[in-house]
CSV table of C-alpha atoms in Angstrom, one decimal:
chain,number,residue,atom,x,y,z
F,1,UNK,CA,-63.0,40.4,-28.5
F,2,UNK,CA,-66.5,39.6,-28.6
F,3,UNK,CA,-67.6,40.9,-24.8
F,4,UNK,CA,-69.6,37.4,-24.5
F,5,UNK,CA,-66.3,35.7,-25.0
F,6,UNK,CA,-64.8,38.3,-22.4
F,7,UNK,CA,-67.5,37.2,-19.9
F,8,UNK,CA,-67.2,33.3,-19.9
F,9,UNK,CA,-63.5,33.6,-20.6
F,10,UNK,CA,-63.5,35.2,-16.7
F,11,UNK,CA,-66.1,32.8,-15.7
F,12,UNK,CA,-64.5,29.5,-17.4
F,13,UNK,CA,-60.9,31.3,-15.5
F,14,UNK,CA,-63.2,31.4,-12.0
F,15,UNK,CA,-64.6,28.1,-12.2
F,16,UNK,CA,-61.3,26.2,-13.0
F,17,UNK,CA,-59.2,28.4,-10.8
F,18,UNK,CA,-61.6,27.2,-7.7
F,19,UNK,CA,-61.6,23.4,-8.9
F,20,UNK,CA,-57.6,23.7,-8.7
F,21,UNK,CA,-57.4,24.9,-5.5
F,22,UNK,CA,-59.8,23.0,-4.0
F,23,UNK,CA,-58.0,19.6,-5.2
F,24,UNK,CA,-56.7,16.9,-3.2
F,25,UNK,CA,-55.2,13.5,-3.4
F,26,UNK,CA,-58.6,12.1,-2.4
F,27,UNK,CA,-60.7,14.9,-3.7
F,28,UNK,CA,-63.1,14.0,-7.0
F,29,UNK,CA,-61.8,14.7,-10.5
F,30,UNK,CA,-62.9,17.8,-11.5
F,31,UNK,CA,-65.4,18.0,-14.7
F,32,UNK,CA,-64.3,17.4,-17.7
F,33,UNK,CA,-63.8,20.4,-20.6
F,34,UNK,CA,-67.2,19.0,-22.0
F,35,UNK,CA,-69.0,19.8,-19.0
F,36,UNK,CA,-67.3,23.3,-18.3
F,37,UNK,CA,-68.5,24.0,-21.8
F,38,UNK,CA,-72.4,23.1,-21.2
F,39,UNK,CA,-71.9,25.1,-17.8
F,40,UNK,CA,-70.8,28.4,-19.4
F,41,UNK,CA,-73.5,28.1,-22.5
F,42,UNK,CA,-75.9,28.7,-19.7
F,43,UNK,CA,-74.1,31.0,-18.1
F,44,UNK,CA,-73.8,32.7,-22.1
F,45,UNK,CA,-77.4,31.9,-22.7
F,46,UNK,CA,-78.4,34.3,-18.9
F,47,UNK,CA,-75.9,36.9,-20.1
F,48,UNK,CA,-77.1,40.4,-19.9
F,49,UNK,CA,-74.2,41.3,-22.9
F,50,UNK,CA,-75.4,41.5,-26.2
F,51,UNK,CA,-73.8,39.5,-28.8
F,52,UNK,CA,-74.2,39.0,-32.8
F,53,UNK,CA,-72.0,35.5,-32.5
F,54,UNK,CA,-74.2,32.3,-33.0
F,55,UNK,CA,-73.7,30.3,-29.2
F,56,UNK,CA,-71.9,27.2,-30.9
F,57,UNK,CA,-69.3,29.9,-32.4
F,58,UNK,CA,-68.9,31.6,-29.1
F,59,UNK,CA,-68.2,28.6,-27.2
F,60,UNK,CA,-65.3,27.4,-30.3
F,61,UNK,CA,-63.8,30.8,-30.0
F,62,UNK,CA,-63.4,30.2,-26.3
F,63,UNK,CA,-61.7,27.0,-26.8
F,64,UNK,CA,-59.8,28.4,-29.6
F,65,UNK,CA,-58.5,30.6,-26.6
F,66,UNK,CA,-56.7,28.2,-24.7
F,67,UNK,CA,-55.7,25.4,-27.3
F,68,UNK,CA,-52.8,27.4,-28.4
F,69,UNK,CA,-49.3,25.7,-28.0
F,70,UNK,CA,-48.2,21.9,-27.5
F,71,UNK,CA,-50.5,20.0,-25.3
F,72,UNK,CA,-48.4,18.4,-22.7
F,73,UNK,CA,-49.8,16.7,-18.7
F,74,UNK,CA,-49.2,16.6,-15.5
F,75,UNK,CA,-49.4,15.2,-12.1
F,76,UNK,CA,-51.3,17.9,-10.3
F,77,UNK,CA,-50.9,16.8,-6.9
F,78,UNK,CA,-47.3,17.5,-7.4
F,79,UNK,CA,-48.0,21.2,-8.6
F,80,UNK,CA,-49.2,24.1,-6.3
F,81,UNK,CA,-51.8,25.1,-9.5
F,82,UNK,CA,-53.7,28.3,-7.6
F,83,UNK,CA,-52.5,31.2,-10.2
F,84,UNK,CA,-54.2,30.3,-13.1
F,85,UNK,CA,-51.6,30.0,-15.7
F,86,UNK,CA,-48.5,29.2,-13.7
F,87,UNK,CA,-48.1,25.8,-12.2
F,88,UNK,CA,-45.3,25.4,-9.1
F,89,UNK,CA,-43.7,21.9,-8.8
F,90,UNK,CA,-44.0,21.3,-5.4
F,91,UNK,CA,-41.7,18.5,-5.7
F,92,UNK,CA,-39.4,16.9,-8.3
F,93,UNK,CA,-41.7,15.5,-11.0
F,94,UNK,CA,-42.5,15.6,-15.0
F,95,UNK,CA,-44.1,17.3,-18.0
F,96,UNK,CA,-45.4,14.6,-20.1
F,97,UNK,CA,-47.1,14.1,-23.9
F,98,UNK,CA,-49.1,11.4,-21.9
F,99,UNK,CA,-50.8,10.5,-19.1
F,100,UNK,CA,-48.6,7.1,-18.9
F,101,UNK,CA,-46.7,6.6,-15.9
F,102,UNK,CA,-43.6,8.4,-15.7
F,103,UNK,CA,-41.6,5.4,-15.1
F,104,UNK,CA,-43.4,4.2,-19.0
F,105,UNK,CA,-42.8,7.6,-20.8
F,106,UNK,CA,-39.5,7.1,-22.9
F,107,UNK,CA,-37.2,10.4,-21.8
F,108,UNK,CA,-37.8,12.6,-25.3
F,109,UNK,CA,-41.9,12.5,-24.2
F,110,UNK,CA,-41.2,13.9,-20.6
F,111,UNK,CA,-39.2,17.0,-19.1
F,112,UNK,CA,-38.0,16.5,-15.5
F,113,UNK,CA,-39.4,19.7,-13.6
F,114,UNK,CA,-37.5,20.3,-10.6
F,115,UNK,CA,-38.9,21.4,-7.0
F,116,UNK,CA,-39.5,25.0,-6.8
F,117,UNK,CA,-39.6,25.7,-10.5
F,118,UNK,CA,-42.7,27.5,-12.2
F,119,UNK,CA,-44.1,26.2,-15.4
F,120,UNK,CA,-45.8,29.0,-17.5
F,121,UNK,CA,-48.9,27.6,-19.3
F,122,UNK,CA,-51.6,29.3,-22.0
F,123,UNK,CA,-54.7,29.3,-20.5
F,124,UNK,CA,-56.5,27.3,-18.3
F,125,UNK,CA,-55.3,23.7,-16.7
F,126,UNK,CA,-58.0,20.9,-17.8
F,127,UNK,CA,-59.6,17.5,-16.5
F,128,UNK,CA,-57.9,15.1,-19.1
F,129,UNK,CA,-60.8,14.4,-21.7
F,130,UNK,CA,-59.2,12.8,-24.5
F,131,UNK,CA,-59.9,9.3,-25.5
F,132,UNK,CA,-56.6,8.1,-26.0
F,133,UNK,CA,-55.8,8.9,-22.0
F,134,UNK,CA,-58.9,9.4,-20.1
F,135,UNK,CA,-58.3,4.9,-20.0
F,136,UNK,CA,-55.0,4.5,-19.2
F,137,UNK,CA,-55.1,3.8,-15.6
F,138,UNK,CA,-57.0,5.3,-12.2
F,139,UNK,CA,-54.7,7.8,-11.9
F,140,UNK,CA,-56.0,10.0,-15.0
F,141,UNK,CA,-58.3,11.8,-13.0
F,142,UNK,CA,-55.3,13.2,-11.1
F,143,UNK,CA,-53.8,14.3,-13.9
F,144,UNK,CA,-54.2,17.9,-16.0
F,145,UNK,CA,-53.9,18.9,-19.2
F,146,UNK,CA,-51.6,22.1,-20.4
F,147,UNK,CA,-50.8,23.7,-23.2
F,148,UNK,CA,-47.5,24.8,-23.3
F,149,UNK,CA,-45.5,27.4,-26.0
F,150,UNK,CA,-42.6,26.6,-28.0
F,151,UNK,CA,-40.7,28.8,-26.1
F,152,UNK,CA,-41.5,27.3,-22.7
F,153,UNK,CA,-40.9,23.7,-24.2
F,154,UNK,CA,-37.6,24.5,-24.9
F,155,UNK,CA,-36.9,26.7,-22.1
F,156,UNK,CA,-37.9,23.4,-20.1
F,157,UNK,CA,-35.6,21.0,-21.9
F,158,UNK,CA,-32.8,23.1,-22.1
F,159,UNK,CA,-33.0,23.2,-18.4
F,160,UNK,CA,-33.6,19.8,-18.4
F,161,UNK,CA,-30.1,19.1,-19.7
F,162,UNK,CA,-28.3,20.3,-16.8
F,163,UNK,CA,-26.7,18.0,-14.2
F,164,UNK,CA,-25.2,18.8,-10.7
F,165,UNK,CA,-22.5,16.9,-8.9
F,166,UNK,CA,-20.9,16.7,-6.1
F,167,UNK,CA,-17.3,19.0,-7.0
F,168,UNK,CA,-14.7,17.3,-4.3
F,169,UNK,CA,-16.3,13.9,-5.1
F,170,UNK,CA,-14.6,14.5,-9.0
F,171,UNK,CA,-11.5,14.6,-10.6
F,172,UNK,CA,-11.6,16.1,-14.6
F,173,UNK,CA,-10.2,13.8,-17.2
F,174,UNK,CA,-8.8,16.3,-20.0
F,175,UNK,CA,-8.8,15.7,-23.7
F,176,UNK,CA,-6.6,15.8,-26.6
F,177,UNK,CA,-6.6,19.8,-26.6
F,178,UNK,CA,-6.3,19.5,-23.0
F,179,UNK,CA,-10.3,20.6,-22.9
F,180,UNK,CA,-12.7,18.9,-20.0
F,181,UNK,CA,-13.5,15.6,-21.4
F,182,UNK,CA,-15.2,13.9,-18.7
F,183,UNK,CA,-15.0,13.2,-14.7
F,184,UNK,CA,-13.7,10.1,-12.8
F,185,UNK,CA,-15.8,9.5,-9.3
F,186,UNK,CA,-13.2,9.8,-6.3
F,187,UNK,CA,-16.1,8.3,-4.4
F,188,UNK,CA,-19.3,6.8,-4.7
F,189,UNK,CA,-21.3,9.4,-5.5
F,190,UNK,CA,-24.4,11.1,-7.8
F,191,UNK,CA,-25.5,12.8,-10.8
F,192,UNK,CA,-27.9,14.4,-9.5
F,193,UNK,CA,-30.6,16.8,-11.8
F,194,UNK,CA,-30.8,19.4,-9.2
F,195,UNK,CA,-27.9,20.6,-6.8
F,196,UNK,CA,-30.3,19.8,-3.7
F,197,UNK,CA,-28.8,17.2,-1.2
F,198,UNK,CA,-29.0,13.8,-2.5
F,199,UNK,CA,-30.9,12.3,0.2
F,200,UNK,CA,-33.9,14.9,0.0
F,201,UNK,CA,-34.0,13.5,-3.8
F,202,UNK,CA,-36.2,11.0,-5.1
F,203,UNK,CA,-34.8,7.8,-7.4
F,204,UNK,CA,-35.5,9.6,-10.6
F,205,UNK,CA,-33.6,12.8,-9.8
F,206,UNK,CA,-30.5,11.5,-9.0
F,207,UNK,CA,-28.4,8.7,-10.9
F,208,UNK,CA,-25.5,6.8,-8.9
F,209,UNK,CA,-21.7,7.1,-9.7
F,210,UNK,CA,-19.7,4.1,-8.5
F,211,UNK,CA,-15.9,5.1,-7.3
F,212,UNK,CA,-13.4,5.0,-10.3
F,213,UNK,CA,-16.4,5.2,-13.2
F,214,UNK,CA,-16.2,7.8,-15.4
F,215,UNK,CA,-18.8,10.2,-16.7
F,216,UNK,CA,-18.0,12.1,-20.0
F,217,UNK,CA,-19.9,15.5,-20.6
F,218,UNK,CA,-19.6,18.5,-22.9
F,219,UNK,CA,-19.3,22.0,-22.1
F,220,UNK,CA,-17.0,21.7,-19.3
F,221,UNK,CA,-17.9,22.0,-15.5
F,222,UNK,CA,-19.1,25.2,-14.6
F,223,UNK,CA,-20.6,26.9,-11.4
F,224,UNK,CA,-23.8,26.8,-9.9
F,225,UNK,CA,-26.0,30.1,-11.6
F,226,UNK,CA,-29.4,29.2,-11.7
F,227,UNK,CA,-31.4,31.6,-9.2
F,228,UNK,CA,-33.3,28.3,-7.9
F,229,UNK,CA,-30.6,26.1,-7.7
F,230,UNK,CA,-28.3,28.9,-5.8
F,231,UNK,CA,-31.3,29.1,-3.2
F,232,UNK,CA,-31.0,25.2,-2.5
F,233,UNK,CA,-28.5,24.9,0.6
F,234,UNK,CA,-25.3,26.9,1.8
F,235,UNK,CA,-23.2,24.5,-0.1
F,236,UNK,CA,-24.2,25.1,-3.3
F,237,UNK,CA,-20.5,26.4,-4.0
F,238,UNK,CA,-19.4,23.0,-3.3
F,239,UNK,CA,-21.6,21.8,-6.0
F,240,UNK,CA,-21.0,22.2,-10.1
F,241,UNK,CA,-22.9,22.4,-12.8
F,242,UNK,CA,-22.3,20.1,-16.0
F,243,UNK,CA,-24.2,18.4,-19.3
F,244,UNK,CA,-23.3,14.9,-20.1
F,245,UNK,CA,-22.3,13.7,-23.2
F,246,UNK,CA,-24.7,12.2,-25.8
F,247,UNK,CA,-22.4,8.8,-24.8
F,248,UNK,CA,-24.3,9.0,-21.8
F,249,UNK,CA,-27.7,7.8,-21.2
F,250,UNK,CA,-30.1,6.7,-18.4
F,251,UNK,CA,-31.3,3.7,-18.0
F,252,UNK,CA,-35.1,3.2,-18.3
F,253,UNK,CA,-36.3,2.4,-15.0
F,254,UNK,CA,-32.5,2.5,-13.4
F,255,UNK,CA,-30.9,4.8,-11.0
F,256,UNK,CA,-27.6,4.7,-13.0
F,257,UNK,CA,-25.5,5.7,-16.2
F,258,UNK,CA,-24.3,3.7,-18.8
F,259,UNK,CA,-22.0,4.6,-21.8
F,260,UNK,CA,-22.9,3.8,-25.8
């Protein structure tokens, strides 16, 4: 690596790294990627480090740097963003492919990210700068800009496709080969995308279950593993984890299920 690169690489990671953890709800948007750029060509330009690569190349190569993966945005005041490259949801909240309202994102452009979970990024977090978004409402300037792998994408929606319920609320419906083939509510209860109590949840992490309906799901019902989910509450025993069926599907904007 080019030991220009290496020096504004540490001093692009020091300048963002101090813009995250100074931000607040009613703090300015930080500067965009443009203006990071100009900031570290002077910083190139009063480098003691000797270089044969032309400025403008210098400054693509660092770009080049972090625009590996999908690009994907999020809400930071809902991520505790202070180690550079690894973003703590500090509530339940999303990954998007737009800075659109959450509520306005259809569910294949957003991964639910759960309280307490970590999301690995490449690089550096950014001020949203591109034209399609920086518009889209005054909340933009709250939002960042990520590039996530492939790996990490479908670490997060794989994750993303596991429910918890409730276990005595539930009784299992079996199938023709006597396999799990849904659940019938014994009360009113939830679906809920994390096994924390229902009433520490927010509308869009938990889905209501009327008494007598019936949720189908595949994969049967299985304990509670996850590490962060077993850390929730001393009744995470009680709780189970399951994957609905493809017949079941949220309803945009609803806090309940609905079969095809």
């Amino acid at each position: 690596v080019d030991p220009v690169i290496d020096e504004l690489e540490k001093k692009g990671c020091e300048i963002l790294t101090e813009l995250v953890k100074g931000e607040t709800a009613e703090a300015a948007p930080a500067g965009d990627l443009n203006s990071m750029i100009t900031d570290l060509q002077k910083m190139g330009d009063q480098s003691q480090v000797a270089s044969d690569t032309p400025p403008d190349k210098l400054l693509a190569q660092l770009k080049d740097l972090e625009l590996s993966g999908e690009v994907w945005y999020l809400y930071a005041p809902h991520f505790d963003m202070r180690n550079v490259g690894d973003s703590l949801a500090t509530q339940g909240t999303w990954v998007k492919k737009t800075c659109a309202f959450s509520w306005e994102v259809p569910e294949q452009h957003k991964i639910h990210i759960p309280e307490g979970l970590r999301v690995p990024s490449e690089g550096l977090p950014y001020a949203v700068d591109d034209p399609d978004e920086v518009n889209r409402h005054d909340w933009v300037c709250q939002h960042r800009k990520i590039w996530l792998t492939p790996r990490v994408v479908q670490f997060l929606k794989q994750r993303a496709t596991q429910w918890y319920i409730y276990w005595p609320h539930w009784r299992v419906i079996a199938g023709p080969g006597n396999e799990v083939a849904g659940l019938v509510a014994l009360a009113n209860t939830w679906v809920k995308r994390t096994a924390q109590f229902s009433e520490k949840l927010g509308k869009d992490e938990k889905s209501f279950v009327g008494e007598g309906q019936v949720v189908y799901i595949s994969g049967g019902v299985k304990m509670v593993e996850a590490p962060l989910e077993r850390r929730r509450h001393q009744y995470i025993d009680e709780h189970r984890c399951i994957v609905l069926s493809s017949r079941m599907q949220l309803v945009q904007g609803k806090d309940s299920l609905f079969m095809q």
